[in-house]
Amino acid sequence: MIQSLLSPLKEVVHIMPVKKIDGEKLFAVVKKTIVELDGIGFKVIGVVSDNNSINRKAMSNFSVPPKLSFLYPHPSDSSNPLFFVIDSVHLFKCICNNWINQKNAGQCFYFPDFEDHNKFPLLEANFSKFAYGLTLKALCPTNLEKQNAKLVLKIFYNFVIQGLQLLGEQHKLISYETTSICISLICTWWKIVNVKTPFKGQHLLDPYQQPITLSPDM
């Protein structure tokens, strides 16, 4: 799929089976697609992908010898750049889904028993007043709902952090302090990568939502 930076244009340009694809084959398809798009007037400046190893392998082949980078020479004109961008929304959803799907609490994340909804302290009335927006749907999403970034934002949210800090000890929530720190870190990261307008940080008085630029005047 191609998407314009300056207009609402979105268009599917190629469909292919990927069950048994490898990095070399994917690289050939991506390169051919970029060159053909350039030939009909589209200026491709970047490729957006998740962090899958096959995708990384494919993109690394744009340099000789293959090397993973965020910047490659454009296959149509080596004097122009071709950027490789990791899909931050996909990573955001993966963080949440990996947390929800975690089975061994001592391995990566600590979490309560999501199956026992009646005993789940985050859904008690007192906590819900502090963790505004936190819902059972966000905490126990279906497979389809796991693709909804809006539900992820209900977990990685400032009100949830405040609720954990204020009521964690009272409700004896396991690892509530480190959980609030973890959520805070992810929230900060999301603020940084989710800047879509140049003045968002100024309007919200939040330096983390200022765009990253080379110019100190921006």
PDB file of N, CA and C in Angstrom, residues 10-47:
ATOM      1  N   LYS A  10      -4.579   6.965  -0.458  1.00  0.00           N
ATOM      2  CA  LYS A  10      -4.103   5.641  -0.060  1.00  0.00           C
ATOM      3  C   LYS A  10      -4.500   4.672  -1.166  1.00  0.00           C
ATOM      4  N   GLU A  11      -3.584   3.801  -1.541  1.00  0.00           N
ATOM      5  CA  GLU A  11      -3.897   2.886  -2.635  1.00  0.00           C
ATOM      6  C   GLU A  11      -3.100   1.593  -2.490  1.00  0.00           C
ATOM      7  N   VAL A  12      -3.770   0.481  -2.729  1.00  0.00           N
ATOM      8  CA  VAL A  12      -3.086  -0.816  -2.747  1.00  0.00           C
ATOM      9  C   VAL A  12      -2.363  -0.957  -4.077  1.00  0.00           C
ATOM     10  N   VAL A  13      -1.081  -1.276  -4.026  1.00  0.00           N
ATOM     11  CA  VAL A  13      -0.299  -1.374  -5.259  1.00  0.00           C
ATOM     12  C   VAL A  13       0.195  -2.789  -5.532  1.00  0.00           C
ATOM     13  N   HIS A  14       0.165  -3.656  -4.521  1.00  0.00           N
ATOM     14  CA  HIS A  14       0.643  -5.023  -4.756  1.00  0.00           C
ATOM     15  C   HIS A  14       0.102  -5.947  -3.670  1.00  0.00           C
ATOM     16  N   ILE A  15      -0.347  -7.121  -4.083  1.00  0.00           N
ATOM     17  CA  ILE A  15      -0.811  -8.149  -3.151  1.00  0.00           C
ATOM     18  C   ILE A  15      -0.097  -9.449  -3.487  1.00  0.00           C
ATOM     19  N   MET A  16       0.414 -10.115  -2.457  1.00  0.00           N
ATOM     20  CA  MET A  16       1.135 -11.360  -2.692  1.00  0.00           C
ATOM     21  C   MET A  16       1.043 -12.251  -1.457  1.00  0.00           C
ATOM     22  N   PRO A  17       1.114 -13.576  -1.634  1.00  0.00           N
ATOM     23  CA  PRO A  17       1.140 -14.482  -0.471  1.00  0.00           C
ATOM     24  C   PRO A  17       2.486 -14.380   0.238  1.00  0.00           C
ATOM     25  N   VAL A  18       2.463 -14.414   1.556  1.00  0.00           N
ATOM     26  CA  VAL A  18       3.707 -14.228   2.309  1.00  0.00           C
ATOM     27  C   VAL A  18       3.986 -15.369   3.285  1.00  0.00           C
ATOM     28  N   LYS A  19       3.224 -16.449   3.196  1.00  0.00           N
ATOM     29  CA  LYS A  19       3.380 -17.534   4.167  1.00  0.00           C
ATOM     30  C   LYS A  19       4.783 -18.124   4.135  1.00  0.00           C
ATOM     31  N   LYS A  20       5.351 -18.274   2.936  1.00  0.00           N
ATOM     32  CA  LYS A  20       6.667 -18.902   2.814  1.00  0.00           C
ATOM     33  C   LYS A  20       7.713 -17.949   2.233  1.00  0.00           C
ATOM     34  N   ILE A  21       7.472 -16.672   2.321  1.00  0.00           N
ATOM     35  CA  ILE A  21       8.394 -15.711   1.725  1.00  0.00           C
ATOM     36  C   ILE A  21       9.624 -15.539   2.611  1.00  0.00           C
ATOM     37  N   ASP A  22      10.748 -15.207   1.988  1.00  0.00           N
ATOM     38  CA  ASP A  22      11.962 -14.906   2.744  1.00  0.00           C
ATOM     39  C   ASP A  22      12.421 -13.492   2.419  1.00  0.00           C
ATOM     40  N   GLY A  23      13.489 -13.064   3.063  1.00  0.00           N
ATOM     41  CA  GLY A  23      13.956 -11.697   2.900  1.00  0.00           C
ATOM     42  C   GLY A  23      14.383 -11.357   1.485  1.00  0.00           C
ATOM     43  N   GLU A  24      15.015 -12.313   0.799  1.00  0.00           N
ATOM     44  CA  GLU A  24      15.495 -12.060  -0.558  1.00  0.00           C
ATOM     45  C   GLU A  24      14.327 -11.835  -1.524  1.00  0.00           C
ATOM     46  N   LYS A  25      13.319 -12.683  -1.422  1.00  0.00           N
ATOM     47  CA  LYS A  25      12.165 -12.551  -2.314  1.00  0.00           C
ATOM     48  C   LYS A  25      11.393 -11.269  -2.019  1.00  0.00           C
ATOM     49  N   LEU A  26      11.248 -10.955  -0.741  1.00  0.00           N
ATOM     50  CA  LEU A  26      10.528  -9.737  -0.376  1.00  0.00           C
ATOM     51  C   LEU A  26      11.281  -8.502  -0.852  1.00  0.00           C
ATOM     52  N   PHE A  27      12.596  -8.532  -0.746  1.00  0.00           N
ATOM     53  CA  PHE A  27      13.407  -7.410  -1.229  1.00  0.00           C
ATOM     54  C   PHE A  27      13.185  -7.180  -2.721  1.00  0.00           C
ATOM     55  N   ALA A  28      13.166  -8.261  -3.493  1.00  0.00           N
ATOM     56  CA  ALA A  28      12.973  -8.136  -4.941  1.00  0.00           C
ATOM     57  C   ALA A  28      11.621  -7.507  -5.261  1.00  0.00           C
ATOM     58  N   VAL A  29      10.592  -7.905  -4.522  1.00  0.00           N
ATOM     59  CA  VAL A  29       9.249  -7.362  -4.760  1.00  0.00           C
ATOM     60  C   VAL A  29       9.186  -5.890  -4.371  1.00  0.00           C
ATOM     61  N   VAL A  30       9.732  -5.557  -3.209  1.00  0.00           N
ATOM     62  CA  VAL A  30       9.695  -4.167  -2.743  1.00  0.00           C
ATOM     63  C   VAL A  30      10.478  -3.262  -3.691  1.00  0.00           C
ATOM     64  N   LYS A  31      11.650  -3.707  -4.102  1.00  0.00           N
ATOM     65  CA  LYS A  31      12.470  -2.904  -5.012  1.00  0.00           C
ATOM     66  C   LYS A  31      11.759  -2.698  -6.347  1.00  0.00           C
ATOM     67  N   LYS A  32      11.193  -3.754  -6.899  1.00  0.00           N
ATOM     68  CA  LYS A  32      10.486  -3.661  -8.178  1.00  0.00           C
ATOM     69  C   LYS A  32       9.292  -2.712  -8.060  1.00  0.00           C
ATOM     70  N   THR A  33       8.576  -2.796  -6.944  1.00  0.00           N
ATOM     71  CA  THR A  33       7.410  -1.930  -6.739  1.00  0.00           C
ATOM     72  C   THR A  33       7.821  -0.464  -6.650  1.00  0.00           C
ATOM     73  N   ILE A  34       8.889  -0.188  -5.914  1.00  0.00           N
ATOM     74  CA  ILE A  34       9.357   1.192  -5.769  1.00  0.00           C
ATOM     75  C   ILE A  34       9.790   1.766  -7.114  1.00  0.00           C
ATOM     76  N   VAL A  35      10.537   0.980  -7.878  1.00  0.00           N
ATOM     77  CA  VAL A  35      11.027   1.440  -9.183  1.00  0.00           C
ATOM     78  C   VAL A  35       9.866   1.698 -10.136  1.00  0.00           C
ATOM     79  N   GLU A  36       8.883   0.803 -10.143  1.00  0.00           N
ATOM     80  CA  GLU A  36       7.743   0.977 -11.045  1.00  0.00           C
ATOM     81  C   GLU A  36       6.880   2.166 -10.624  1.00  0.00           C
ATOM     82  N   LEU A  37       6.721   2.380  -9.332  1.00  0.00           N
ATOM     83  CA  LEU A  37       5.979   3.556  -8.870  1.00  0.00           C
ATOM     84  C   LEU A  37       6.698   4.835  -9.275  1.00  0.00           C
ATOM     85  N   ASP A  38       8.011   4.823  -9.147  1.00  0.00           N
ATOM     86  CA  ASP A  38       8.798   5.986  -9.556  1.00  0.00           C
ATOM     87  C   ASP A  38       8.652   6.235 -11.054  1.00  0.00           C
ATOM     88  N   GLY A  39       8.543   5.156 -11.810  1.00  0.00           N
ATOM     89  CA  GLY A  39       8.429   5.282 -13.256  1.00  0.00           C
ATOM     90  C   GLY A  39       7.124   5.902 -13.721  1.00  0.00           C
ATOM     91  N   ILE A  40       6.075   5.801 -12.904  1.00  0.00           N
ATOM     92  CA  ILE A  40       4.784   6.392 -13.306  1.00  0.00           C
ATOM     93  C   ILE A  40       4.504   7.711 -12.582  1.00  0.00           C
ATOM     94  N   GLY A  41       5.521   8.224 -11.872  1.00  0.00           N
ATOM     95  CA  GLY A  41       5.375   9.563 -11.314  1.00  0.00           C
ATOM     96  C   GLY A  41       5.266   9.671  -9.811  1.00  0.00           C
ATOM     97  N   PHE A  42       5.203   8.546  -9.112  1.00  0.00           N
ATOM     98  CA  PHE A  42       5.163   8.598  -7.650  1.00  0.00           C
ATOM     99  C   PHE A  42       6.583   8.700  -7.099  1.00  0.00           C
ATOM    100  N   LYS A  43       6.767   9.567  -6.124  1.00  0.00           N
ATOM    101  CA  LYS A  43       8.078   9.716  -5.498  1.00  0.00           C
ATOM    102  C   LYS A  43       8.048   9.001  -4.143  1.00  0.00           C
ATOM    103  N   VAL A  44       8.620   7.828  -4.098  1.00  0.00           N
ATOM    104  CA  VAL A  44       8.645   7.040  -2.866  1.00  0.00           C
ATOM    105  C   VAL A  44       9.836   7.488  -2.028  1.00  0.00           C
ATOM    106  N   ILE A  45       9.556   7.955  -0.815  1.00  0.00           N
ATOM    107  CA  ILE A  45      10.646   8.439   0.034  1.00  0.00           C
ATOM    108  C   ILE A  45      10.919   7.517   1.219  1.00  0.00           C
ATOM    109  N   GLY A  46      10.035   6.550   1.451  1.00  0.00           N
ATOM    110  CA  GLY A  46      10.271   5.680   2.592  1.00  0.00           C
ATOM    111  C   GLY A  46       9.420   4.428   2.560  1.00  0.00           C
ATOM    112  N   VAL A  47       9.849   3.447   3.328  1.00  0.00           N
ATOM    113  CA  VAL A  47       9.119   2.192   3.496  1.00  0.00           C
ATOM    114  C   VAL A  47       8.799   2.042   4.977  1.00  0.00           C
TER     115      VAL A  47
END
